[in-house]
Coordinates of C-alpha atoms and ligand atoms in Angstrom, one line a residue:
X1 CA 198.5 -6.3 -0.3
X2 CA 199.4 -8.9 -2.8
X3 CA 199.4 -12.6 -1.9
X4 CA 203.0 -13.9 -1.7
X5 CA 203.9 -16.8 -4.0
X6 CA 206.3 -18.9 -2.0
X7 CA 208.7 -20.5 -4.4
X8 CA 210.5 -22.4 -1.7
X9 CA 207.3 -24.1 -0.5
X10 CA 206.3 -25.0 -4.0
X11 CA 209.7 -26.3 -4.8
X12 CA 209.4 -28.6 -1.8
X13 CA 206.2 -30.0 -3.3
X14 CA 208.1 -30.7 -6.5
X15 CA 210.8 -32.6 -4.6
X16 CA 208.2 -34.8 -2.9
X17 CA 207.1 -36.1 -6.3
X18 CA 210.7 -36.2 -7.6
X19 CA 211.9 -38.3 -4.7
X20 CA 209.3 -40.9 -5.6
X21 CA 210.4 -40.9 -9.2
X22 CA 214.0 -41.2 -8.2
X23 CA 213.3 -44.2 -5.9
X24 CA 211.5 -45.9 -8.8
X25 CA 214.4 -45.4 -11.2
X26 CA 216.8 -46.6 -8.5
X27 CA 214.7 -49.8 -8.1
X28 CA 215.4 -50.4 -11.8
X29 CA 219.1 -49.9 -11.3
X30 CA 219.3 -46.3 -12.6
X31 CA 220.7 -43.4 -10.5
X32 CA 220.2 -40.2 -12.4
X33 CA 223.4 -38.3 -12.9
X34 CA 224.0 -34.6 -13.5
X35 CA 227.3 -33.0 -14.6
X36 CA 227.6 -29.2 -14.1
X37 CA 230.6 -27.5 -15.7
X38 CA 231.7 -24.1 -14.5
X39 CA 234.4 -22.3 -16.5
X40 CA 236.0 -19.4 -14.6
X41 CA 235.2 -17.8 -11.2
X42 CA 232.2 -15.6 -11.7
X43 CA 230.9 -15.4 -8.0
X44 CA 227.2 -15.7 -8.9
X45 CA 227.8 -18.7 -11.2
X46 CA 229.9 -20.3 -8.4
X47 CA 227.0 -19.9 -6.0
X48 CA 224.5 -21.4 -8.5
X49 CA 226.7 -24.4 -9.3
X50 CA 227.2 -25.0 -5.6
X51 CA 223.5 -25.1 -4.9
X52 CA 222.8 -27.4 -7.9
X53 CA 225.5 -29.8 -6.6
X54 CA 224.0 -29.7 -3.1
X55 CA 220.5 -30.3 -4.3
X56 CA 221.6 -33.4 -6.3
X57 CA 223.2 -34.8 -3.2
X58 CA 220.1 -34.1 -1.1
X59 CA 218.0 -36.1 -3.6
X60 CA 220.5 -38.9 -3.9
X61 CA 221.4 -38.2 -7.5
X62 CA 224.9 -38.8 -8.9
X63 CA 226.6 -35.3 -9.1
X64 CA 229.7 -34.3 -11.0
X65 CA 230.9 -30.7 -10.6
X66 CA 233.7 -29.7 -13.0
X67 CA 235.4 -26.5 -12.2
X68 CA 237.7 -25.4 -15.1
X69 CA 240.0 -22.4 -15.1
X70 CA 239.1 -19.1 -16.8
X71 CA 241.8 -19.9 -19.4
X72 CA 240.0 -23.0 -20.6
X73 CA 240.0 -23.2 -24.4
X74 CA 237.0 -23.9 -26.6
X75 CA 238.7 -27.2 -27.7
X76 CA 239.2 -28.3 -24.0
X77 CA 235.6 -27.5 -23.1
X78 CA 234.3 -29.4 -26.2
X79 CA 236.4 -32.4 -25.3
X80 CA 234.8 -32.4 -21.8
X81 CA 231.3 -32.2 -23.2
X82 CA 232.0 -35.0 -25.6
X83 CA 233.3 -37.2 -22.9
X84 CA 230.2 -36.6 -20.7
X85 CA 228.0 -37.3 -23.8
X86 CA 229.5 -40.8 -23.8
X87 CA 229.5 -41.3 -20.0
X88 CA 226.6 -43.7 -19.1
X89 CA 226.5 -42.5 -15.5
X90 CA 225.6 -39.0 -16.6
X91 CA 222.1 -38.2 -17.9
X92 CA 222.2 -34.4 -17.7
X93 CA 224.9 -31.9 -18.7
X94 CA 224.8 -28.2 -17.9
X95 CA 227.5 -25.6 -18.8
X96 CA 227.0 -22.6 -16.5
X97 CA 226.3 -19.4 -18.4
X98 CA 228.0 -16.9 -19.0
X99 CA 231.3 -18.6 -19.9
X100 CA 234.5 -16.6 -20.5
X101 CA 234.8 -14.6 -23.8
X102 CA 237.0 -17.1 -25.7
X103 CA 234.2 -19.7 -25.4
X104 CA 231.5 -19.8 -28.2
X105 CA 228.5 -20.8 -26.2
X106 CA 226.3 -21.6 -29.2
X107 CA 228.8 -24.2 -30.4
X108 CA 229.1 -25.8 -27.0
X109 CA 225.3 -26.1 -26.7
X110 CA 225.2 -27.8 -30.2
X111 CA 227.8 -30.3 -29.1
X112 CA 225.6 -31.6 -26.3
X113 CA 223.8 -34.8 -26.7
X114 CA 220.2 -33.3 -26.9
X115 CA 218.9 -36.1 -24.7
X116 CA 221.3 -34.8 -21.9
X117 CA 220.7 -31.1 -22.5
X118 CA 218.9 -30.5 -19.2
X119 CA 219.0 -26.7 -19.8
X120 CA 216.8 -27.2 -22.9
X121 CA 219.1 -24.9 -25.0
X122 CA 220.0 -27.3 -27.8
X123 CA 218.3 -26.4 -31.2
X124 CA 216.6 -29.8 -31.2
X125 CA 215.0 -29.1 -27.8
X126 CA 214.0 -25.5 -28.8
X127 CA 212.4 -27.0 -32.0
X128 CA 210.5 -29.5 -29.9
X129 CA 209.2 -26.8 -27.6
X130 CA 208.1 -24.8 -30.7
X131 CA 206.5 -27.8 -32.2
X132 CA 204.8 -28.9 -28.9
X133 CA 206.6 -32.2 -28.9
X134 CA 206.6 -33.4 -25.2
X135 CA 209.7 -35.6 -25.6
X136 CA 212.0 -32.5 -25.6
X137 CA 213.7 -30.9 -22.6
X138 CA 212.3 -27.5 -21.7
X139 CA 214.5 -24.7 -20.2
X140 CA 214.3 -24.8 -16.4
X141 CA 213.3 -21.2 -15.5
X142 CA 210.3 -21.1 -17.9
X143 CA 209.2 -24.5 -16.5
X144 CA 209.6 -23.1 -13.0
X145 CA 207.5 -20.1 -13.8
X146 CA 204.7 -22.2 -15.3
X147 CA 204.8 -24.5 -12.3
X148 CA 204.6 -21.6 -9.8
X149 CA 201.5 -20.4 -11.7
X150 CA 199.9 -23.8 -11.7
X151 CA 200.5 -24.5 -8.0
X152 CA 199.3 -21.1 -7.1
X153 CA 196.0 -21.8 -8.9
X154 CA 196.4 -18.9 -11.3
X155 CA 194.5 -19.5 -14.5
X156 CA 196.9 -19.4 -17.5
X157 CA 194.3 -20.5 -20.0
X158 CA 193.2 -17.4 -22.1
X159 CA 195.1 -15.0 -19.8
X160 CA 197.2 -12.1 -21.3
X161 CA 200.7 -12.9 -20.2
X162 CA 203.2 -10.1 -20.8
X163 CA 206.9 -11.2 -20.8
X164 CA 209.5 -8.5 -20.2
X165 CA 212.7 -9.7 -21.9
X166 CA 213.5 -11.9 -24.9
X167 CA 216.5 -13.9 -23.7
X168 CA 217.1 -17.5 -24.9
X169 CA 217.2 -18.6 -21.3
X170 CA 213.9 -17.2 -20.2
X171 CA 211.8 -14.8 -22.4
X172 CA 211.7 -16.7 -25.7
X173 CA 211.2 -20.2 -24.4
X174 CA 208.7 -19.0 -21.8
X175 CA 206.6 -17.4 -24.6
X176 CA 206.7 -20.7 -26.5
X177 CA 205.7 -22.6 -23.4
X178 CA 202.8 -20.5 -22.3
X179 CA 201.3 -20.1 -25.8
X180 CA 201.2 -23.9 -26.4
X181 CA 197.8 -25.3 -27.3
X182 CA 197.6 -27.4 -24.2
X183 CA 196.6 -27.6 -20.5
X184 CA 198.3 -25.1 -18.3
X185 CA 199.1 -22.9 -21.3
X186 CA 196.8 -21.4 -24.0
X187 CA 197.8 -17.9 -22.9
X188 CA 197.8 -14.8 -25.1
X189 CA 201.4 -13.8 -25.2
X190 CA 203.1 -10.4 -25.6
X191 CA 206.9 -10.1 -25.4
X192 CA 208.2 -6.6 -24.7
X193 CA 211.9 -5.6 -24.6
X194 CA 214.3 -2.7 -24.6
X195 CA 213.1 -1.5 -28.0
X196 CA 209.4 -1.8 -27.4
X197 CA 207.2 1.3 -27.8
X198 CA 204.6 2.1 -25.2
X199 CA 206.1 -0.5 -22.9
X200 CA 204.2 0.7 -19.9
X201 CA 200.8 0.7 -21.7
X202 CA 201.4 -3.0 -22.7
X203 CA 202.6 -4.2 -19.3
X204 CA 199.6 -2.5 -17.6
X205 CA 197.3 -4.7 -19.7
X206 CA 198.8 -7.9 -18.4
X207 CA 196.9 -10.4 -16.4
X208 CA 200.2 -12.1 -15.7
X209 CA 203.4 -10.0 -15.9
X210 CA 206.7 -11.8 -16.0
X211 CA 209.9 -9.7 -15.6
X212 CA 213.1 -11.2 -17.0
X213 CA 215.3 -8.3 -18.1
X214 CA 218.1 -8.3 -15.5
X215 CA 217.6 -4.7 -14.4
X216 CA 217.1 -4.2 -10.7
X217 CA 213.8 -2.7 -9.7
X218 CA 212.8 -1.9 -13.3
X219 CA 209.1 -2.7 -12.9
X220 CA 207.3 0.0 -11.0
X221 CA 203.7 0.4 -9.8
X222 CA 202.8 2.3 -13.0
X223 CA 203.8 -0.7 -15.1
X224 CA 201.2 -2.9 -13.4
X225 CA 197.5 -3.1 -13.7
X226 CA 195.3 -3.6 -10.6
X227 CA 195.0 -7.2 -9.7
X228 CA 197.7 -8.5 -11.9
X229 CA 199.9 -11.5 -11.0
X230 CA 203.6 -10.5 -11.1
X231 CA 206.4 -13.0 -11.5
X232 CA 209.9 -11.7 -10.9
X233 CA 212.6 -13.7 -12.6
X234 CA 215.4 -11.2 -11.9
X235 CA 218.3 -12.0 -9.5
X236 CA 220.5 -8.9 -9.3
X237 CA 223.3 -8.3 -6.9
X238 CA 223.2 -4.7 -5.5
X239 CA 226.1 -3.5 -3.5
X240 CA 225.1 -3.1 0.1
X241 CA 227.7 -2.2 2.7
X242 CA 225.3 -2.9 5.5
X243 CA 225.0 -6.5 4.4
X244 CA 227.5 -9.2 5.7
X245 CA 228.2 -10.4 2.1
X246 CA 228.6 -6.8 0.8
X247 CA 225.6 -7.2 -1.5
X248 CA 221.9 -7.9 -1.4
X249 CA 219.7 -9.7 -4.0
X250 CA 216.9 -7.7 -5.7
X251 CA 214.6 -8.7 -8.5
X252 CA 213.6 -6.8 -11.7
X253 CA 210.5 -5.7 -9.8
X254 CA 210.3 -2.8 -7.2
X255 CA 208.7 -5.2 -4.8
X256 CA 207.1 -2.9 -2.2
X257 CA 205.3 -0.5 -4.5
X258 CA 204.2 -3.3 -6.9
X259 CA 203.0 -5.5 -4.0
X260 CA 200.5 -2.7 -3.2
X261 CA 198.8 -3.1 -6.6
X262 CA 199.2 -6.8 -7.6
X263 CA 197.0 -9.7 -6.7
X264 CA 199.9 -12.0 -6.2
X265 CA 203.7 -11.6 -6.5
X266 CA 206.9 -13.6 -6.1
X267 CA 209.6 -12.4 -3.7
X268 CA 213.4 -12.3 -4.5
X269 CA 215.0 -14.4 -3.2
X270 CA 212.5 -17.2 -2.5
X271 CA 210.4 -17.0 -5.7
X272 CA 211.5 -18.2 -9.1
X273 CA 215.1 -19.1 -8.0
X274 CA 214.2 -22.3 -6.0
X275 CA 211.9 -23.4 -8.8
X276 CA 214.6 -23.2 -11.4
X277 CA 216.8 -25.6 -9.5
X278 CA 213.8 -27.9 -8.8
X279 CA 213.1 -28.0 -12.6
X280 CA 216.8 -28.8 -13.3
X281 CA 216.5 -31.8 -11.0
X282 CA 213.2 -32.7 -12.7
X283 CA 214.8 -32.5 -16.2
X284 CA 217.7 -34.6 -15.0
X285 CA 215.3 -37.3 -13.7
X286 CA 213.3 -37.1 -17.0
X287 CA 216.5 -37.4 -19.1
X288 CA 217.6 -40.4 -17.0
X289 CA 214.3 -42.1 -17.5
X290 CA 214.3 -41.4 -21.3
X291 CA 217.9 -42.5 -21.8
X292 CA 218.2 -45.6 -19.6
X293 CA 214.7 -47.1 -20.1
X294 CA 214.6 -46.5 -23.9
Ligands
LIG301 N1 222.9 -18.9 -16.0 C1 221.8 -18.3 -15.5 N2 220.7 -19.1 -15.7 C2 221.2 -20.2 -16.2 C3 220.6 -21.5 -16.7 O1 219.4 -21.7 -16.5 N3 221.4 -22.4 -17.2 C4 222.7 -22.2 -17.4 N4 223.5 -23.2 -17.9 N5 223.3 -21.1 -17.0 C5 222.6 -20.1 -16.5

């Protein structure tokens, strides 16, 4: 059986360090502030926004939660972002994805002050990641995956990391992060996706396999080589009448069969999810330091 990588426990370690950094900033008169904007009423997005707000409060950060109706126009949302760009109590701004269809997400991201772009989605931050410039903000889920590997003492240096999925939120930035010429990176990266030939052959050759395709239970035992480390980024809601909420969460990995083959594996929930929020808090503290102490 694979060793279980406990994302909740590792996130707690991150918070111990963060609380110290937050106390230090507060002693200099700075309280890091995060604004999260939710447009519409997607149930999964509502749940994410609620947990981000709660975590801010737990850590003593200033938290602003803006819940806007589904009918919000592009111009209204842009005006909100611009106001938050100018708000000196706010150091991080996140617009929860996906927004309703009338919203052009790419334009909203470009309107963010890149120094407050705690999602790391602004072109300036993506460029800094590609360039290896450490002053940029790196997307939260890729940072969380890297931190899970580091804290679990999994050697990234020289390993073949295969990433399933090429999204701008996870796959692409994770590839850039793990291939960097630096400590805790230096991996050989392969990105596979829905159009890849011989997908199974490639995933089987991975030392570290990271699934981020948003398809429940996609990765089966035959996708995984003996002794691989498997990181499951997927959070899919499957209808389940037996569950109180009417659904249960499953990852992109068929956990039971893959756990029989892998050396280590993350559960869903309790793996990457808690780390993503921890890295959002970390990015907010980093942004607050960079903006207010500049
Ligand atoms: N929706 C799913 N993941 C994310 C994320 O990391 N950031 C934002 N803004 N929306 C998301």
